Amino acid sequence: MFRSLLLKIVTVSLLSTIGALAAINQLTQISGFGTNPTNVRMYLYRPPNLVANPALIVAMHYCTGTAQAYFTGTQYANRADTYKNFIVLYPHAPDSGGCWDVHTNATFTHNAGGDSLGIASAVRYAIQTYGVDPARVFATGTSSGAMMTNVLAGAYPDLFAAASAFAGVPYACFAGAGMWSNACAGGTLTKTAQQWGDLVRSGYPGYTGPRPRIQIFHGTADTTLSYRNHAEGIKQWTNVFGYSETAAQTQQNSPVSGWTRSIYGPNFQSISAANTPHNIAVQENDVLQWFGLITGPNNPVATTSVPPIVSTTSSSAPVVTPTLPPPTNCASKFAQCGGSGWGGATCCVSGSSCVVMNNWYSQCQ
Ligand SMILES: *[C@@H]1O[C@H](CO)[C@@H](O)[C@H](O)[C@H]1NC(C)=O
């Protein structure tokens, strides 16, 4: 008993030490970043030797969490140190319980208020102040932070290029409740795909531009936010993107042994984490690939010298295939070598061969 408790304490403190020591620089609080009706606090991480026009990741904590806790408990900051191509904003919820406002109509609606507006203001400020590339702004979070990730994807589709949510609930699932919705959390709140999609579309009335690519992760043994929310989220985002609710492709043991990735189309995927409770491990490498910031099998955009796949202007429009000159060289190891719409090299440099990862991405391995 004592021994296992001791082991637990050692494990937890070791984990937080790894996180804290891994980042070279410290978090800095920023203020005066624009309209912030609920007083969301905002913390910035900038790695040494940052590239010009970096990408931006907004990383959001769980209930009772803090910006500092998500900074030390995830690996985004030390990955920023390594790759130097993005900065991280860690918003800090103003609520005394440390949860995000994911229930008011203001937070669900573009520029209408709530915690989401404070975060959107900080993103706009970062674009103006730190030279952030406006085409590469991303949102991610865990639990309440994953709910806010869904909210931002719905209310601010113009600001975010992609999103990744760990153990959250669909956009507007907590609507009308207080800070906590037993119906949504318990998985008894269900809607049709059309209803869920309509809610997202009402987040920014009249908006017709591209929407952020989104991936949602959820543990099948989650007793805090029922796994049924995963199915509701699949209904919601497949409706928004006009995809079938039946996955076009599934990948076993991806990105973790025992987990299953379902791919519905280039803009939406869900990852079911077998036997995993609410406390799901953040998959930073997979997220950074999804955001197109590092190479890997889940990076949906070209990462070599060819231009990225042109995004469509509406969810129902056909995918525009870029026309590229024929390749002159074979792709290098870990570079893309095929996939739907791919116009680059389909051969690999010697020592590696082209492996099909999914319909949209093949890689030299
Ligand atoms: C917020 O209110 C507007 C106007 O009543 C409504 O159209 C919209 O669906 C509401 N949003 C949510 C998420 O309930």
Short mmCIF file of C-alpha atoms and ligand atoms in Angstrom, two decimals:
data_model
loop_
_atom_site.label_atom_id
_atom_site.label_comp_id
_atom_site.label_asym_id
_atom_site.label_seq_id
_atom_site.Cartn_x
_atom_site.Cartn_y
_atom_site.Cartn_z
CA MET A 1 0.00 0.00 0.00
CA PHE A 2 2.65 2.48 1.13
CA ARG A 3 4.97 1.25 -1.59
CA SER A 4 2.45 1.74 -4.40
CA LEU A 5 1.54 5.20 -3.09
CA LEU A 6 5.20 6.11 -3.04
CA LEU A 7 5.60 4.81 -6.57
CA LYS A 8 2.68 6.94 -7.71
CA ILE A 9 4.13 10.07 -6.15
CA VAL A 10 7.51 9.36 -7.70
CA THR A 11 5.92 8.80 -11.13
CA VAL A 12 3.84 11.97 -11.01
CA SER A 13 6.70 14.18 -9.86
CA LEU A 14 9.03 12.62 -12.43
CA LEU A 15 6.56 13.38 -15.21
CA SER A 16 6.19 17.00 -14.17
CA THR A 17 9.95 17.37 -13.80
CA ILE A 18 10.52 16.11 -17.33
CA GLY A 19 7.96 18.58 -18.66
CA ALA A 20 9.26 21.54 -16.67
CA LEU A 21 12.93 20.94 -17.41
CA ALA A 22 12.37 20.23 -21.08
CA ALA A 23 11.38 23.78 -22.00
CA ILE A 24 14.33 26.15 -22.26
CA ASN A 25 12.45 29.41 -21.69
CA GLN A 26 9.73 30.30 -19.20
CA LEU A 27 6.12 31.28 -19.73
CA THR A 28 5.41 35.01 -19.89
CA GLN A 29 2.03 36.48 -19.09
CA ILE A 30 0.73 38.89 -21.72
CA SER A 31 -1.96 41.52 -21.17
CA GLY A 32 -3.70 44.26 -23.13
CA PHE A 33 -4.25 41.86 -26.03
CA GLY A 34 -7.69 43.15 -26.95
CA THR A 35 -11.35 42.55 -26.11
CA ASN A 36 -11.45 40.14 -23.22
CA PRO A 37 -14.86 40.41 -21.52
CA THR A 38 -14.34 37.55 -19.05
CA ASN A 39 -10.70 38.33 -18.20
CA VAL A 40 -9.08 35.21 -19.58
CA ARG A 41 -5.43 35.29 -18.48
CA MET A 42 -2.93 34.60 -21.23
CA TYR A 43 0.56 33.11 -21.15
CA LEU A 44 3.02 32.91 -24.03
CA TYR A 45 5.84 30.48 -24.74
CA ARG A 46 8.47 31.52 -27.27
CA PRO A 47 11.42 29.20 -27.92
CA PRO A 48 14.96 30.49 -28.49
CA ASN A 49 15.93 31.09 -32.14
CA LEU A 50 12.34 31.16 -33.34
CA VAL A 51 11.84 31.31 -37.11
CA ALA A 52 10.24 34.38 -38.69
CA ASN A 53 6.47 34.02 -39.17
CA PRO A 54 6.04 31.09 -36.81
CA ALA A 55 2.87 29.06 -36.45
CA LEU A 56 0.81 29.39 -33.26
CA ILE A 57 -0.67 26.67 -31.05
CA VAL A 58 -3.32 27.63 -28.48
CA ALA A 59 -3.10 24.91 -25.79
CA MET A 60 -5.95 24.77 -23.27
CA HIS A 61 -6.03 23.17 -19.84
CA TYR A 62 -8.61 20.88 -18.20
CA CYS A 63 -10.95 21.85 -15.30
CA THR A 64 -8.96 22.71 -12.15
CA GLY A 65 -5.92 23.04 -14.43
CA THR A 66 -3.83 26.11 -15.07
CA ALA A 67 -1.85 27.53 -17.96
CA GLN A 68 1.32 26.62 -16.04
CA ALA A 69 0.12 23.05 -15.46
CA TYR A 70 -0.61 22.51 -19.15
CA PHE A 71 2.76 24.08 -20.01
CA THR A 72 4.65 21.66 -17.76
CA GLY A 73 2.32 18.69 -18.29
CA THR A 74 2.51 18.60 -22.09
CA GLN A 75 5.45 18.60 -24.48
CA TYR A 76 4.46 21.47 -26.78
CA ALA A 77 6.98 23.92 -25.31
CA ASN A 78 9.96 21.61 -25.62
CA ARG A 79 8.87 20.60 -29.12
CA ALA A 80 8.85 24.34 -29.91
CA ASP A 81 12.43 24.45 -28.58
CA THR A 82 13.33 21.61 -30.95
CA TYR A 83 11.54 22.69 -34.12
CA LYS A 84 11.55 26.49 -33.55
CA ASN A 85 8.66 26.87 -36.00
CA PHE A 86 5.82 27.68 -33.59
CA ILE A 87 4.96 29.55 -30.43
CA VAL A 88 2.40 28.45 -27.84
CA LEU A 89 -0.32 30.42 -26.08
CA TYR A 90 -1.59 28.89 -22.85
CA PRO A 91 -4.88 30.57 -21.88
CA HIS A 92 -5.91 30.41 -18.22
CA ALA A 93 -9.62 30.10 -17.42
CA PRO A 94 -11.09 32.91 -15.27
CA ASP A 95 -13.64 30.60 -13.64
CA SER A 96 -12.91 29.79 -9.97
CA GLY A 97 -13.26 26.05 -10.73
CA GLY A 98 -10.75 26.36 -13.55
CA CYS A 99 -13.22 25.24 -16.26
CA TRP A 100 -13.76 27.00 -19.56
CA ASP A 101 -17.03 28.74 -20.42
CA VAL A 102 -18.39 26.28 -22.95
CA HIS A 103 -22.09 26.87 -22.21
CA THR A 104 -23.04 30.51 -22.92
CA ASN A 105 -24.39 31.63 -26.24
CA ALA A 106 -21.78 34.41 -26.21
CA THR A 107 -18.89 31.95 -26.11
CA PHE A 108 -20.44 29.90 -28.95
CA THR A 109 -20.90 32.89 -31.23
CA HIS A 110 -18.32 34.71 -33.34
CA ASN A 111 -17.15 37.94 -31.66
CA ALA A 112 -20.06 37.85 -29.20
CA GLY A 113 -18.15 37.46 -25.93
CA GLY A 114 -17.40 34.75 -23.40
CA ASP A 115 -14.02 33.09 -22.84
CA SER A 116 -13.75 32.26 -26.54
CA LEU A 117 -13.57 35.95 -27.48
CA GLY A 118 -10.68 36.58 -25.08
CA ILE A 119 -8.78 33.70 -26.70
CA ALA A 120 -9.65 34.92 -30.22
CA SER A 121 -8.38 38.40 -29.29
CA ALA A 122 -5.07 36.92 -28.10
CA VAL A 123 -4.72 35.05 -31.40
CA ARG A 124 -5.30 38.26 -33.39
CA TYR A 125 -2.83 40.06 -31.12
CA ALA A 126 -0.22 37.33 -31.65
CA ILE A 127 -0.61 37.61 -35.42
CA GLN A 128 -0.02 41.38 -35.24
CA THR A 129 2.60 41.43 -32.50
CA TYR A 130 4.72 38.32 -32.99
CA GLY A 131 4.48 37.92 -36.75
CA VAL A 132 2.44 34.71 -36.46
CA ASP A 133 1.48 33.24 -39.83
CA PRO A 134 -2.34 33.71 -39.85
CA ALA A 135 -2.72 30.58 -42.00
CA ARG A 136 -1.11 28.37 -39.34
CA VAL A 137 -2.99 28.97 -36.10
CA PHE A 138 -4.07 25.84 -34.21
CA ALA A 139 -6.15 24.94 -31.17
CA THR A 140 -5.78 21.96 -28.85
CA GLY A 141 -6.73 21.01 -25.32
CA THR A 142 -7.73 18.35 -22.84
CA SER A 143 -11.17 17.80 -21.28
CA SER A 144 -12.60 21.31 -20.67
CA GLY A 145 -9.81 22.55 -22.95
CA ALA A 146 -10.98 20.05 -25.58
CA MET A 147 -14.52 21.38 -25.25
CA MET A 148 -13.12 24.88 -25.84
CA THR A 149 -11.18 23.54 -28.83
CA ASN A 150 -14.53 22.45 -30.34
CA VAL A 151 -16.07 25.82 -29.44
CA LEU A 152 -13.26 27.76 -31.12
CA ALA A 153 -13.48 25.56 -34.23
CA GLY A 154 -17.18 26.44 -34.47
CA ALA A 155 -17.14 30.12 -33.49
CA TYR A 156 -13.82 31.17 -35.04
CA PRO A 157 -13.36 29.01 -38.17
CA ASP A 158 -11.67 32.01 -39.79
CA LEU A 159 -8.84 32.03 -37.23
CA PHE A 160 -7.92 28.35 -36.93
CA ALA A 161 -6.44 26.05 -39.57
CA ALA A 162 -6.74 22.87 -37.53
CA ALA A 163 -7.76 21.59 -34.13
CA SER A 164 -7.10 18.58 -31.91
CA ALA A 165 -9.32 17.70 -28.93
CA PHE A 166 -8.51 15.17 -26.17
CA ALA A 167 -11.54 13.85 -24.25
CA GLY A 168 -13.94 16.70 -24.94
CA VAL A 169 -17.55 17.05 -26.05
CA PRO A 170 -19.11 18.41 -29.26
CA TYR A 171 -19.49 22.12 -29.90
CA ALA A 172 -22.55 23.38 -27.95
CA CYS A 173 -23.04 20.13 -25.98
CA PHE A 174 -22.98 22.12 -22.70
CA ALA A 175 -25.30 24.80 -24.18
CA GLY A 176 -27.73 26.34 -21.73
CA ALA A 177 -26.31 24.48 -18.73
CA GLY A 178 -24.15 26.02 -16.02
CA MET A 179 -20.41 25.45 -16.01
CA TRP A 180 -21.16 21.70 -16.00
CA SER A 181 -23.81 19.73 -17.92
CA ASN A 182 -24.67 16.36 -16.42
CA ALA A 183 -26.67 15.42 -19.51
CA CYS A 184 -23.77 16.07 -21.88
CA ALA A 185 -21.07 14.71 -19.59
CA GLY A 186 -23.12 11.59 -18.88
CA GLY A 187 -23.71 10.95 -22.57
CA THR A 188 -27.50 11.20 -22.43
CA LEU A 189 -27.60 14.31 -24.63
CA THR A 190 -27.84 13.21 -28.24
CA LYS A 191 -28.75 15.06 -31.43
CA THR A 192 -28.92 14.23 -35.12
CA ALA A 193 -25.89 14.97 -37.27
CA GLN A 194 -27.89 17.72 -38.95
CA GLN A 195 -28.74 19.34 -35.60
CA TRP A 196 -25.12 19.20 -34.42
CA GLY A 197 -23.93 20.59 -37.75
CA ASP A 198 -26.52 23.38 -37.70
CA LEU A 199 -25.27 24.43 -34.27
CA VAL A 200 -21.71 24.74 -35.59
CA ARG A 201 -22.94 26.72 -38.59
CA SER A 202 -24.83 29.06 -36.25
CA GLY A 203 -21.54 29.86 -34.48
CA TYR A 204 -20.58 32.24 -37.26
CA PRO A 205 -23.71 33.02 -39.30
CA GLY A 206 -23.01 33.66 -42.97
CA TYR A 207 -19.47 32.30 -42.84
CA THR A 208 -18.57 30.42 -46.03
CA GLY A 209 -14.75 30.13 -45.77
CA PRO A 210 -12.72 27.04 -44.96
CA ARG A 211 -13.15 25.40 -41.56
CA PRO A 212 -10.39 24.02 -39.35
CA ARG A 213 -9.43 20.38 -39.89
CA ILE A 214 -10.27 18.60 -36.67
CA GLN A 215 -9.21 15.40 -34.92
CA ILE A 216 -10.94 14.18 -31.73
CA PHE A 217 -9.48 11.64 -29.28
CA HIS A 218 -11.57 9.87 -26.61
CA GLY A 219 -10.99 6.99 -24.20
CA THR A 220 -13.57 4.20 -24.27
CA ALA A 221 -13.37 3.87 -20.46
CA ASP A 222 -14.00 7.58 -19.79
CA THR A 223 -16.40 7.95 -16.83
CA THR A 224 -16.05 11.75 -16.50
CA LEU A 225 -17.15 12.67 -20.03
CA SER A 226 -18.93 9.66 -21.47
CA TYR A 227 -17.41 8.00 -24.52
CA ARG A 228 -20.83 8.49 -26.16
CA ASN A 229 -19.74 12.08 -26.73
CA HIS A 230 -17.18 10.69 -29.17
CA ALA A 231 -20.00 9.36 -31.38
CA GLU A 232 -21.87 12.67 -31.09
CA GLY A 233 -18.73 14.52 -32.12
CA ILE A 234 -18.34 12.23 -35.14
CA LYS A 235 -21.91 13.08 -36.17
CA GLN A 236 -21.20 16.78 -35.76
CA TRP A 237 -17.98 17.14 -37.71
CA THR A 238 -18.84 14.67 -40.49
CA ASN A 239 -21.99 16.75 -41.05
CA VAL A 240 -20.02 20.00 -41.09
CA PHE A 241 -17.56 18.62 -43.67
CA GLY A 242 -20.15 16.72 -45.67
CA TYR A 243 -18.55 13.32 -45.01
CA SER A 244 -20.18 9.96 -44.43
CA GLU A 245 -20.44 8.96 -40.76
CA THR A 246 -18.83 5.69 -41.80
CA ALA A 247 -15.08 6.10 -41.86
CA ALA A 248 -13.43 5.92 -45.27
CA GLN A 249 -10.49 4.21 -43.61
CA THR A 250 -9.47 2.92 -40.19
CA GLN A 251 -5.98 2.34 -38.86
CA GLN A 252 -5.35 0.01 -35.95
CA ASN A 253 -2.74 0.81 -33.28
CA SER A 254 -2.56 4.43 -34.37
CA PRO A 255 -0.95 6.43 -32.87
CA VAL A 256 -0.83 4.20 -29.76
CA SER A 257 -1.02 0.42 -29.51
CA GLY A 258 -4.68 -0.56 -29.08
CA TRP A 259 -6.05 2.77 -30.30
CA THR A 260 -8.01 3.04 -33.56
CA ARG A 261 -7.91 6.00 -35.91
CA SER A 262 -10.92 6.51 -38.18
CA ILE A 263 -10.46 8.80 -41.16
CA TYR A 264 -13.62 10.25 -42.70
CA GLY A 265 -11.94 12.61 -45.15
CA PRO A 266 -8.97 14.96 -45.23
CA ASN A 267 -10.50 17.35 -42.69
CA PHE A 268 -11.80 15.07 -39.97
CA GLN A 269 -10.56 12.04 -38.05
CA SER A 270 -11.48 10.46 -34.73
CA ILE A 271 -9.22 8.36 -32.53
CA SER A 272 -10.79 5.86 -30.15
CA ALA A 273 -8.51 4.99 -27.24
CA ALA A 274 -9.39 1.49 -26.07
CA ASN A 275 -9.69 0.95 -22.28
CA THR A 276 -8.47 4.48 -21.66
CA PRO A 277 -10.06 6.57 -18.87
CA HIS A 278 -10.67 10.33 -18.90
CA ASN A 279 -7.03 10.94 -18.09
CA ILE A 280 -5.94 10.33 -21.70
CA ALA A 281 -2.30 10.91 -22.63
CA VAL A 282 -1.79 13.85 -24.98
CA GLN A 283 -0.14 12.70 -28.24
CA GLU A 284 2.00 15.70 -29.05
CA ASN A 285 3.77 14.12 -32.03
CA ASP A 286 0.50 13.12 -33.66
CA VAL A 287 -0.97 16.57 -33.02
CA LEU A 288 2.07 18.34 -34.48
CA GLN A 289 1.80 16.13 -37.59
CA TRP A 290 -1.94 16.88 -37.88
CA PHE A 291 -1.10 20.58 -37.67
CA GLY A 292 1.44 20.11 -40.48
CA LEU A 293 4.29 21.33 -38.26
CA ILE A 294 6.41 18.18 -38.39
CA THR A 295 6.69 15.36 -40.89
CA GLY A 296 5.07 12.01 -40.25
CA PRO A 297 2.29 9.71 -41.41
CA ASN A 298 -0.48 11.92 -39.98
CA ASN A 299 0.76 15.11 -41.61
CA PRO A 300 -1.92 15.78 -44.24
CA VAL A 301 -0.09 18.56 -46.05
CA ALA A 302 3.03 18.40 -48.16
CA THR A 303 6.12 19.16 -46.12
CA THR A 304 8.77 19.17 -48.81
CA SER A 305 9.29 21.93 -51.35
CA VAL A 306 5.95 21.38 -53.09
CA PRO A 307 3.03 23.68 -52.18
CA PRO A 308 0.44 22.33 -49.75
CA ILE A 309 -2.86 20.96 -51.02
CA VAL A 310 -5.15 23.91 -51.81
CA SER A 311 -8.00 24.04 -49.32
CA THR A 312 -11.55 24.30 -50.54
CA THR A 313 -13.65 27.38 -49.83
CA SER A 314 -16.69 25.45 -48.68
CA SER A 315 -17.12 22.09 -47.03
CA SER A 316 -19.15 20.69 -49.91
CA ALA A 317 -16.90 21.86 -52.74
CA PRO A 318 -14.68 19.26 -54.41
CA VAL A 319 -11.06 19.06 -53.33
CA VAL A 320 -8.87 21.14 -55.60
CA THR A 321 -5.91 19.17 -56.85
CA PRO A 322 -2.78 21.25 -57.23
CA THR A 323 -1.05 21.01 -60.59
CA LEU A 324 2.64 20.54 -60.04
CA PRO A 325 5.57 20.06 -62.40
CA PRO A 326 6.70 16.47 -62.76
CA PRO A 327 9.21 15.49 -60.10
CA THR A 328 12.86 15.57 -61.01
CA ASN A 329 14.17 13.71 -57.96
CA CYS A 330 12.93 10.90 -55.76
CA ALA A 331 11.54 11.89 -52.37
CA SER A 332 13.85 11.71 -49.38
CA LYS A 333 13.31 9.41 -46.41
CA PHE A 334 10.17 10.34 -44.40
CA ALA A 335 8.99 12.69 -47.18
CA GLN A 336 5.64 12.27 -48.94
CA CYS A 337 5.65 10.00 -51.99
CA GLY A 338 1.96 9.59 -52.81
CA GLY A 339 -1.67 10.04 -51.83
CA SER A 340 -4.85 11.48 -53.30
CA GLY A 341 -4.03 14.75 -55.05
CA TRP A 342 -0.28 14.23 -54.72
CA GLY A 343 1.70 15.59 -57.66
CA GLY A 344 5.21 15.25 -56.31
CA ALA A 345 7.78 12.48 -56.54
CA THR A 346 6.40 8.96 -56.25
CA CYS A 347 9.77 7.26 -56.04
CA CYS A 348 11.96 7.20 -52.92
CA VAL A 349 15.70 7.70 -52.52
CA SER A 350 17.60 4.45 -52.29
CA GLY A 351 17.41 2.80 -48.89
CA SER A 352 13.74 3.67 -48.45
CA SER A 353 10.52 2.67 -50.16
CA CYS A 354 7.11 4.28 -50.56
CA VAL A 355 4.62 3.07 -47.92
CA VAL A 356 0.89 3.86 -48.20
CA MET A 357 -0.26 5.34 -44.85
CA ASN A 358 -3.79 6.32 -45.90
CA ASN A 359 -5.69 7.51 -48.98
CA TRP A 360 -4.08 10.92 -48.72
CA TYR A 361 -0.56 10.20 -47.65
CA SER A 362 2.22 7.81 -48.57
CA GLN A 363 5.65 8.16 -47.05
CA CYS A 364 9.20 7.06 -47.86
CA GLN A 365 10.31 4.77 -45.05
C1 LIG B 1 -27.05 31.35 -30.02
O1 LIG B 1 -28.16 32.18 -30.27
C2 LIG B 1 -28.51 32.31 -31.64
C3 LIG B 1 -29.64 33.33 -31.74
O2 LIG B 1 -30.72 32.94 -30.92
C4 LIG B 1 -28.88 30.96 -32.21
O3 LIG B 1 -29.17 31.06 -33.58
C5 LIG B 1 -27.71 30.01 -32.02
O4 LIG B 1 -28.05 28.71 -32.46
C6 LIG B 1 -27.30 29.95 -30.55
N1 LIG B 1 -26.11 29.11 -30.46
C7 LIG B 1 -26.11 27.97 -29.80
C8 LIG B 1 -24.87 27.19 -29.86
O5 LIG B 1 -27.05 27.55 -29.15
#
